[in-house]
Amino acid sequence: MTTPFPFTAVVGQDDLRLALLLNAVSPAVGGVLVRGEKGTAKSTAVRALSALLPAVAVVPGCRFSCDPASPDPSCPDGPHEAGTGTERPARMVELPVGASEDRLVGALDIERALAEGVKAFEPGLLADAHRGILYVDEVNLLHDHLVDLLLDAAAMGASYVEREGVSVRHASKFLLVGTMNPEEGELRPQLLDRFGLTVEVAASREPEQRVEVVRRRLAYDDDPAAFAARWAGEEAAVRQRIVAARALLPSVRLGDGALRQIAATCAAFEVDGMRADIVMARTATALAAWAGRTDVLAEDVRQAALLALPHRRRRNPFDAPGLDEDKLDETLEQFSGNDGDGGDNRDDRDDRDGDDDPDPDGPGGGGGRPQPDSGPQGDGGDAARPEAGEGGQPQASGGQEQSAVRAAEPFRTRVLSVPGIGEGAAGRRSRARTEHGRTTGARRPQGALTKLHLAATVQAAAPHQRARGRSGPGLVVRRDDLRQATREGREGNLVLFVVDASGSMAARQRMSAVKGAVLSLLLDAYQRRDKVGLVTFRGAAAEVALPPTSSVDAAAVRLESLPTGGRTPLAAGLLRAHEVLRVERLRDPARRPLVVVVTDGRATGGPEPLLLASRAAGLFAAEGVASVVVDCESGPVRLGLAGKLAGELGGTAVTLDELRADSIAGLVKGMQSGRAA
């Protein structure tokens, strides 16, 4: 068995360690979402926490880890009689990103259920994680329906599995920890709200701290057992402190003063619903217990707000989570009544020794405060340097460059969809054969049966009942009779934006409108669970401003800082987009692309630029790639070049005004008939 890296040996990351420990003290806090760049000890800290949790007593032989002191009366392996059990270490169960629904919640043996009326149940990861830790790395890449099931189980403390009227329930209480890199895409605000706490982690910029990180990691890699032995004392002390805090927790008093501060803080920051108030109350109580106190102080309320509110402040999908600490302090000061409950003065602190003091000046003092991040509506766009492009790359020559302009106000767009029926990742854009959706038919299962088509199964088994010697009321069902339901839902696509940033598009007012339109399409892509990519062309060449990613936020930031000017290498832009699609097709062949070309159709630079652009467009048409050209041409004299480009792409052209909702009904859905004509 691999020796885990000691929790107490993690350098820095005070907020992360504090949030994990608070959940270990009080799992009712609701779990932790850890956001941060790669290589910041997110996974290391989570895996190390399991070694600190106290051992759990379980009923011998129970697959669902029932507590022998109070066994679950609904346990599928029960009923159990209360009594003594056996102890085992707390588990940490890891949920892979590609896990199926059956792997998560468990699976019923439908064949035995139909033929014998027996609830034969194979437990899933939610059963394994009961009374332990459930860890989801890259939770933002997990399918939405799996995240829903996961969070529902975490909220209710139980998991329900239902297949064609056969239902099984079992207890599932666990400490939920998710980690994610925001560059790879954000979680929906509804899902963010279901995590109790969130922390932002980043690598230290202090050389001495970075040296210590490397020193400890190398020592651990050389001899994990010896390294763990050196930290055994610190690990034991923290483990004992968790046990003591758990015992003290029921005695902690949350007075009216602290409750008023919690309610006032949530109201001041305009968080939706009441979950934030409840999480803050539980977190403040856990903080007091962790500090060895029975009264909740204002400092606990402040720390709880810094951990529980930043991810609940997002109003726009492109907003970065954050919290104004000056406003927080003003609110706490305004509602710091003196009712004798200890919640009236955040500077009134107990004298406590040790390095684990959770006050704002000790470990965890940063309180989950995210790093400053300018979103698409920030001021960073106007500060673009003319000598450098996105990511510090030199800009292509070929004309005078203008500074970036801000995007106009986004608007709701009509749905642009890819024709036909795909089989890509679940989303909300184009028609697809999916695991979830309306039932359209039945087929023989390929592999494990996941969605039974009951009527088709009975129809297949009915003609053989006499030959199989049926004598009782049960239906004699064989494996060959089972039928899998085929379902149709929606998929997410790869929406690749090809944006003209040349001089012909550089009029500031027009470019502002163009950016507003692309931002609107990006918002639509966010809501429909698409991957997005961004190719820009200007000067003498094209560049991939953003490779295909699930982080629509990153695309919005790149768009906002996009400078303009120079010639119009339209052919180069199309060829670069074609290459991006070729590479992405190898990585994710099931995800169908939708190319959105934003241009006025002009092409300049080099010999016969329009002919070269026409040939490049023909590559898309030959492969049947769905495409839309957003015509940005303006002025009294119009050449109609964008419409001609759309025809060469085999797609459809639409003006900026027509892009708005209720203006282009069925725009892309009719592309196939347009090609046939």
PDB file of N, CA and C in Angstrom, residues 7 15-27 29-35 41-50 53 91-97 126 129 132-140 142 147 150-151 154 173-180 187 191 194-199 201:
ATOM      1  N   PHE A   7      -0.414  15.078   5.728  1.00  0.00           N
ATOM      2  CA  PHE A   7      -1.209  16.303   5.626  1.00  0.00           C
ATOM      3  C   PHE A   7      -0.470  17.484   6.246  1.00  0.00           C
ATOM      4  N   ASP A  15      -5.650  28.109   3.608  1.00  0.00           N
ATOM      5  CA  ASP A  15      -7.098  28.085   3.417  1.00  0.00           C
ATOM      6  C   ASP A  15      -7.586  26.682   3.052  1.00  0.00           C
ATOM      7  N   LEU A  16      -6.854  26.004   2.187  1.00  0.00           N
ATOM      8  CA  LEU A  16      -7.218  24.659   1.780  1.00  0.00           C
ATOM      9  C   LEU A  16      -7.204  23.711   2.970  1.00  0.00           C
ATOM     10  N   ARG A  17      -6.143  23.762   3.754  1.00  0.00           N
ATOM     11  CA  ARG A  17      -6.040  22.859   4.901  1.00  0.00           C
ATOM     12  C   ARG A  17      -7.136  23.148   5.925  1.00  0.00           C
ATOM     13  N   LEU A  18      -7.424  24.427   6.143  1.00  0.00           N
ATOM     14  CA  LEU A  18      -8.453  24.784   7.115  1.00  0.00           C
ATOM     15  C   LEU A  18      -9.828  24.315   6.653  1.00  0.00           C
ATOM     16  N   ALA A  19     -10.149  24.522   5.384  1.00  0.00           N
ATOM     17  CA  ALA A  19     -11.462  24.116   4.871  1.00  0.00           C
ATOM     18  C   ALA A  19     -11.646  22.602   4.978  1.00  0.00           C
ATOM     19  N   LEU A  20     -10.610  21.843   4.670  1.00  0.00           N
ATOM     20  CA  LEU A  20     -10.703  20.392   4.777  1.00  0.00           C
ATOM     21  C   LEU A  20     -10.881  19.952   6.234  1.00  0.00           C
ATOM     22  N   LEU A  21     -10.143  20.580   7.134  1.00  0.00           N
ATOM     23  CA  LEU A  21     -10.238  20.210   8.540  1.00  0.00           C
ATOM     24  C   LEU A  21     -11.608  20.556   9.118  1.00  0.00           C
ATOM     25  N   LEU A  22     -12.189  21.676   8.709  1.00  0.00           N
ATOM     26  CA  LEU A  22     -13.518  22.049   9.199  1.00  0.00           C
ATOM     27  C   LEU A  22     -14.560  21.032   8.759  1.00  0.00           C
ATOM     28  N   ASN A  23     -14.429  20.513   7.558  1.00  0.00           N
ATOM     29  CA  ASN A  23     -15.352  19.482   7.098  1.00  0.00           C
ATOM     30  C   ASN A  23     -15.112  18.165   7.822  1.00  0.00           C
ATOM     31  N   ALA A  24     -13.872  17.912   8.193  1.00  0.00           N
ATOM     32  CA  ALA A  24     -13.595  16.714   8.972  1.00  0.00           C
ATOM     33  C   ALA A  24     -14.234  16.821  10.358  1.00  0.00           C
ATOM     34  N   VAL A  25     -14.253  18.021  10.922  1.00  0.00           N
ATOM     35  CA  VAL A  25     -14.891  18.246  12.216  1.00  0.00           C
ATOM     36  C   VAL A  25     -16.405  18.164  12.093  1.00  0.00           C
ATOM     37  N   SER A  26     -16.959  18.796  11.037  1.00  0.00           N
ATOM     38  CA  SER A  26     -18.409  18.832  10.852  1.00  0.00           C
ATOM     39  C   SER A  26     -18.742  18.574   9.387  1.00  0.00           C
ATOM     40  N   PRO A  27     -18.989  17.326   8.999  1.00  0.00           N
ATOM     41  CA  PRO A  27     -19.337  17.037   7.602  1.00  0.00           C
ATOM     42  C   PRO A  27     -20.589  17.765   7.136  1.00  0.00           C
ATOM     43  N   VAL A  29     -21.070  20.753   7.104  1.00  0.00           N
ATOM     44  CA  VAL A  29     -20.678  21.988   6.410  1.00  0.00           C
ATOM     45  C   VAL A  29     -20.956  21.879   4.915  1.00  0.00           C
ATOM     46  N   GLY A  30     -20.814  20.702   4.342  1.00  0.00           N
ATOM     47  CA  GLY A  30     -21.230  20.521   2.954  1.00  0.00           C
ATOM     48  C   GLY A  30     -20.130  20.334   1.945  1.00  0.00           C
ATOM     49  N   GLY A  31     -18.916  20.033   2.387  1.00  0.00           N
ATOM     50  CA  GLY A  31     -17.856  19.739   1.428  1.00  0.00           C
ATOM     51  C   GLY A  31     -17.052  20.957   1.020  1.00  0.00           C
ATOM     52  N   VAL A  32     -16.057  20.700   0.173  1.00  0.00           N
ATOM     53  CA  VAL A  32     -15.134  21.746  -0.262  1.00  0.00           C
ATOM     54  C   VAL A  32     -14.925  21.645  -1.768  1.00  0.00           C
ATOM     55  N   LEU A  33     -14.966  22.785  -2.432  1.00  0.00           N
ATOM     56  CA  LEU A  33     -14.560  22.872  -3.828  1.00  0.00           C
ATOM     57  C   LEU A  33     -13.239  23.620  -3.877  1.00  0.00           C
ATOM     58  N   VAL A  34     -12.212  22.983  -4.412  1.00  0.00           N
ATOM     59  CA  VAL A  34     -10.871  23.559  -4.474  1.00  0.00           C
ATOM     60  C   VAL A  34     -10.601  23.997  -5.902  1.00  0.00           C
ATOM     61  N   ARG A  35     -10.445  25.283  -6.107  1.00  0.00           N
ATOM     62  CA  ARG A  35     -10.187  25.852  -7.425  1.00  0.00           C
ATOM     63  C   ARG A  35      -8.738  26.320  -7.486  1.00  0.00           C
ATOM     64  N   ALA A  41      -0.840  21.190  -5.153  1.00  0.00           N
ATOM     65  CA  ALA A  41      -1.051  20.264  -4.024  1.00  0.00           C
ATOM     66  C   ALA A  41      -2.516  20.057  -3.697  1.00  0.00           C
ATOM     67  N   LYS A  42      -3.408  20.301  -4.647  1.00  0.00           N
ATOM     68  CA  LYS A  42      -4.840  20.083  -4.384  1.00  0.00           C
ATOM     69  C   LYS A  42      -5.100  18.614  -4.066  1.00  0.00           C
ATOM     70  N   SER A  43      -4.716  17.741  -4.982  1.00  0.00           N
ATOM     71  CA  SER A  43      -4.963  16.314  -4.792  1.00  0.00           C
ATOM     72  C   SER A  43      -4.156  15.755  -3.625  1.00  0.00           C
ATOM     73  N   THR A  44      -2.939  16.222  -3.448  1.00  0.00           N
ATOM     74  CA  THR A  44      -2.089  15.730  -2.360  1.00  0.00           C
ATOM     75  C   THR A  44      -2.731  15.988  -1.006  1.00  0.00           C
ATOM     76  N   ALA A  45      -3.250  17.201  -0.807  1.00  0.00           N
ATOM     77  CA  ALA A  45      -3.860  17.543   0.477  1.00  0.00           C
ATOM     78  C   ALA A  45      -5.122  16.733   0.732  1.00  0.00           C
ATOM     79  N   VAL A  46      -5.925  16.538  -0.302  1.00  0.00           N
ATOM     80  CA  VAL A  46      -7.174  15.785  -0.127  1.00  0.00           C
ATOM     81  C   VAL A  46      -6.877  14.338   0.227  1.00  0.00           C
ATOM     82  N   ARG A  47      -5.952  13.722  -0.498  1.00  0.00           N
ATOM     83  CA  ARG A  47      -5.631  12.320  -0.224  1.00  0.00           C
ATOM     84  C   ARG A  47      -5.000  12.152   1.154  1.00  0.00           C
ATOM     85  N   ALA A  48      -4.258  13.166   1.586  1.00  0.00           N
ATOM     86  CA  ALA A  48      -3.614  13.079   2.898  1.00  0.00           C
ATOM     87  C   ALA A  48      -4.622  13.204   4.032  1.00  0.00           C
ATOM     88  N   LEU A  49      -5.757  13.869   3.784  1.00  0.00           N
ATOM     89  CA  LEU A  49      -6.738  14.070   4.851  1.00  0.00           C
ATOM     90  C   LEU A  49      -7.316  12.753   5.359  1.00  0.00           C
ATOM     91  N   SER A  50      -7.488  11.776   4.478  1.00  0.00           N
ATOM     92  CA  SER A  50      -8.130  10.522   4.885  1.00  0.00           C
ATOM     93  C   SER A  50      -7.365   9.836   6.011  1.00  0.00           C
ATOM     94  N   LEU A  53      -8.576  11.081   9.533  1.00  0.00           N
ATOM     95  CA  LEU A  53      -9.920  10.827  10.023  1.00  0.00           C
ATOM     96  C   LEU A  53      -9.922   9.642  10.990  1.00  0.00           C
ATOM     97  N   ARG A  91     -12.396   5.581   4.620  1.00  0.00           N
ATOM     98  CA  ARG A  91     -12.016   5.429   3.223  1.00  0.00           C
ATOM     99  C   ARG A  91     -11.993   6.765   2.498  1.00  0.00           C
ATOM    100  N   MET A  92     -11.137   6.838   1.501  1.00  0.00           N
ATOM    101  CA  MET A  92     -11.226   7.914   0.520  1.00  0.00           C
ATOM    102  C   MET A  92     -11.497   7.266  -0.830  1.00  0.00           C
ATOM    103  N   VAL A  93     -12.683   7.533  -1.380  1.00  0.00           N
ATOM    104  CA  VAL A  93     -13.101   6.948  -2.647  1.00  0.00           C
ATOM    105  C   VAL A  93     -12.984   8.011  -3.721  1.00  0.00           C
ATOM    106  N   GLU A  94     -12.331   7.664  -4.816  1.00  0.00           N
ATOM    107  CA  GLU A  94     -12.118   8.627  -5.901  1.00  0.00           C
ATOM    108  C   GLU A  94     -13.063   8.314  -7.055  1.00  0.00           C
ATOM    109  N   LEU A  95     -13.782   9.339  -7.525  1.00  0.00           N
ATOM    110  CA  LEU A  95     -14.715   9.193  -8.637  1.00  0.00           C
ATOM    111  C   LEU A  95     -14.022   9.621  -9.930  1.00  0.00           C
ATOM    112  N   PRO A  96     -13.794   8.695 -10.862  1.00  0.00           N
ATOM    113  CA  PRO A  96     -13.158   9.073 -12.128  1.00  0.00           C
ATOM    114  C   PRO A  96     -14.082   9.958 -12.967  1.00  0.00           C
ATOM    115  N   VAL A  97     -13.500  10.841 -13.773  1.00  0.00           N
ATOM    116  CA  VAL A  97     -14.287  11.736 -14.619  1.00  0.00           C
ATOM    117  C   VAL A  97     -15.148  10.945 -15.594  1.00  0.00           C
ATOM    118  N   LEU A 126     -20.965   5.556  -4.306  1.00  0.00           N
ATOM    119  CA  LEU A 126     -21.629   6.274  -3.218  1.00  0.00           C
ATOM    120  C   LEU A 126     -21.756   5.397  -1.976  1.00  0.00           C
ATOM    121  N   ALA A 129     -18.223   5.171  -0.339  1.00  0.00           N
ATOM    122  CA  ALA A 129     -17.770   6.408   0.306  1.00  0.00           C
ATOM    123  C   ALA A 129     -18.520   6.716   1.592  1.00  0.00           C
ATOM    124  N   GLY A 132     -17.016   8.235   4.847  1.00  0.00           N
ATOM    125  CA  GLY A 132     -15.635   8.547   4.476  1.00  0.00           C
ATOM    126  C   GLY A 132     -15.570   9.791   3.614  1.00  0.00           C
ATOM    127  N   ILE A 133     -14.635   9.804   2.682  1.00  0.00           N
ATOM    128  CA  ILE A 133     -14.420  10.937   1.787  1.00  0.00           C
ATOM    129  C   ILE A 133     -14.713  10.496   0.364  1.00  0.00           C
ATOM    130  N   LEU A 134     -15.455  11.309  -0.367  1.00  0.00           N
ATOM    131  CA  LEU A 134     -15.639  11.090  -1.796  1.00  0.00           C
ATOM    132  C   LEU A 134     -14.924  12.225  -2.517  1.00  0.00           C
ATOM    133  N   TYR A 135     -13.914  11.864  -3.283  1.00  0.00           N
ATOM    134  CA  TYR A 135     -13.046  12.847  -3.942  1.00  0.00           C
ATOM    135  C   TYR A 135     -13.281  12.822  -5.436  1.00  0.00           C
ATOM    136  N   VAL A 136     -13.570  13.988  -6.001  1.00  0.00           N
ATOM    137  CA  VAL A 136     -13.800  14.114  -7.437  1.00  0.00           C
ATOM    138  C   VAL A 136     -12.768  15.086  -8.003  1.00  0.00           C
ATOM    139  N   ASP A 137     -11.755  14.559  -8.641  1.00  0.00           N
ATOM    140  CA  ASP A 137     -10.761  15.405  -9.306  1.00  0.00           C
ATOM    141  C   ASP A 137     -11.352  15.873 -10.637  1.00  0.00           C
ATOM    142  N   GLU A 138     -11.098  17.139 -10.967  1.00  0.00           N
ATOM    143  CA  GLU A 138     -11.630  17.747 -12.194  1.00  0.00           C
ATOM    144  C   GLU A 138     -13.156  17.632 -12.227  1.00  0.00           C
ATOM    145  N   VAL A 139     -13.791  18.051 -11.147  1.00  0.00           N
ATOM    146  CA  VAL A 139     -15.244  17.930 -11.039  1.00  0.00           C
ATOM    147  C   VAL A 139     -15.949  18.744 -12.114  1.00  0.00           C
ATOM    148  N   ASN A 140     -15.307  19.797 -12.617  1.00  0.00           N
ATOM    149  CA  ASN A 140     -15.927  20.612 -13.667  1.00  0.00           C
ATOM    150  C   ASN A 140     -16.007  19.872 -14.997  1.00  0.00           C
ATOM    151  N   LEU A 142     -16.866  16.606 -15.077  1.00  0.00           N
ATOM    152  CA  LEU A 142     -17.814  15.518 -14.871  1.00  0.00           C
ATOM    153  C   LEU A 142     -19.139  15.861 -15.544  1.00  0.00           C
ATOM    154  N   VAL A 147     -22.999  14.939 -11.695  1.00  0.00           N
ATOM    155  CA  VAL A 147     -22.815  15.924 -10.636  1.00  0.00           C
ATOM    156  C   VAL A 147     -24.120  16.114  -9.874  1.00  0.00           C
ATOM    157  N   LEU A 150     -24.587  13.175  -7.575  1.00  0.00           N
ATOM    158  CA  LEU A 150     -23.594  13.252  -6.510  1.00  0.00           C
ATOM    159  C   LEU A 150     -24.019  14.245  -5.438  1.00  0.00           C
ATOM    160  N   LEU A 151     -24.426  15.431  -5.865  1.00  0.00           N
ATOM    161  CA  LEU A 151     -24.780  16.475  -4.915  1.00  0.00           C
ATOM    162  C   LEU A 151     -26.110  16.186  -4.226  1.00  0.00           C
ATOM    163  N   ALA A 154     -25.231  13.853  -1.485  1.00  0.00           N
ATOM    164  CA  ALA A 154     -24.532  14.569  -0.414  1.00  0.00           C
ATOM    165  C   ALA A 154     -25.505  15.381   0.430  1.00  0.00           C
ATOM    166  N   LYS A 173     -23.522   9.052   3.442  1.00  0.00           N
ATOM    167  CA  LYS A 173     -23.065  10.306   4.040  1.00  0.00           C
ATOM    168  C   LYS A 173     -21.547  10.350   3.936  1.00  0.00           C
ATOM    169  N   PHE A 174     -21.049  11.402   3.325  1.00  0.00           N
ATOM    170  CA  PHE A 174     -19.611  11.468   3.071  1.00  0.00           C
ATOM    171  C   PHE A 174     -19.161  12.914   3.034  1.00  0.00           C
ATOM    172  N   LEU A 175     -17.861  13.076   3.181  1.00  0.00           N
ATOM    173  CA  LEU A 175     -17.236  14.386   3.028  1.00  0.00           C
ATOM    174  C   LEU A 175     -16.906  14.545   1.546  1.00  0.00           C
ATOM    175  N   LEU A 176     -17.581  15.477   0.884  1.00  0.00           N
ATOM    176  CA  LEU A 176     -17.413  15.662  -0.556  1.00  0.00           C
ATOM    177  C   LEU A 176     -16.343  16.712  -0.828  1.00  0.00           C
ATOM    178  N   VAL A 177     -15.344  16.339  -1.604  1.00  0.00           N
ATOM    179  CA  VAL A 177     -14.284  17.262  -1.993  1.00  0.00           C
ATOM    180  C   VAL A 177     -14.123  17.203  -3.505  1.00  0.00           C
ATOM    181  N   GLY A 178     -14.210  18.351  -4.140  1.00  0.00           N
ATOM    182  CA  GLY A 178     -13.994  18.443  -5.578  1.00  0.00           C
ATOM    183  C   GLY A 178     -12.850  19.393  -5.875  1.00  0.00           C
ATOM    184  N   THR A 179     -12.039  19.060  -6.853  1.00  0.00           N
ATOM    185  CA  THR A 179     -10.974  19.958  -7.288  1.00  0.00           C
ATOM    186  C   THR A 179     -11.168  20.273  -8.760  1.00  0.00           C
ATOM    187  N   MET A 180     -10.722  21.446  -9.178  1.00  0.00           N
ATOM    188  CA  MET A 180     -10.885  21.852 -10.570  1.00  0.00           C
ATOM    189  C   MET A 180      -9.883  22.927 -10.918  1.00  0.00           C
ATOM    190  N   LEU A 187     -17.959  25.351 -13.311  1.00  0.00           N
ATOM    191  CA  LEU A 187     -19.183  24.677 -12.926  1.00  0.00           C
ATOM    192  C   LEU A 187     -20.356  25.642 -13.042  1.00  0.00           C
ATOM    193  N   LEU A 191     -24.606  24.405  -9.364  1.00  0.00           N
ATOM    194  CA  LEU A 191     -23.779  23.353  -8.786  1.00  0.00           C
ATOM    195  C   LEU A 191     -22.743  23.930  -7.830  1.00  0.00           C
ATOM    196  N   ARG A 194     -24.001  24.234  -4.346  1.00  0.00           N
ATOM    197  CA  ARG A 194     -24.199  23.018  -3.567  1.00  0.00           C
ATOM    198  C   ARG A 194     -22.945  22.617  -2.780  1.00  0.00           C
ATOM    199  N   PHE A 195     -21.796  23.179  -3.120  1.00  0.00           N
ATOM    200  CA  PHE A 195     -20.596  22.951  -2.321  1.00  0.00           C
ATOM    201  C   PHE A 195     -20.612  23.923  -1.142  1.00  0.00           C
ATOM    202  N   GLY A 196     -20.349  23.399   0.052  1.00  0.00           N
ATOM    203  CA  GLY A 196     -20.390  24.259   1.225  1.00  0.00           C
ATOM    204  C   GLY A 196     -19.351  25.366   1.169  1.00  0.00           C
ATOM    205  N   LEU A 197     -18.090  24.994   0.997  1.00  0.00           N
ATOM    206  CA  LEU A 197     -16.993  25.955   1.018  1.00  0.00           C
ATOM    207  C   LEU A 197     -16.224  25.900  -0.293  1.00  0.00           C
ATOM    208  N   THR A 198     -15.545  26.967  -0.587  1.00  0.00           N
ATOM    209  CA  THR A 198     -14.635  26.970  -1.736  1.00  0.00           C
ATOM    210  C   THR A 198     -13.364  27.699  -1.358  1.00  0.00           C
ATOM    211  N   VAL A 199     -12.254  27.248  -1.903  1.00  0.00           N
ATOM    212  CA  VAL A 199     -10.971  27.916  -1.690  1.00  0.00           C
ATOM    213  C   VAL A 199     -10.250  28.033  -3.020  1.00  0.00           C
ATOM    214  N   VAL A 201      -6.556  28.214  -4.679  1.00  0.00           N
ATOM    215  CA  VAL A 201      -5.165  27.891  -4.374  1.00  0.00           C
ATOM    216  C   VAL A 201      -4.281  28.317  -5.538  1.00  0.00           C
TER     217      VAL A 201
END
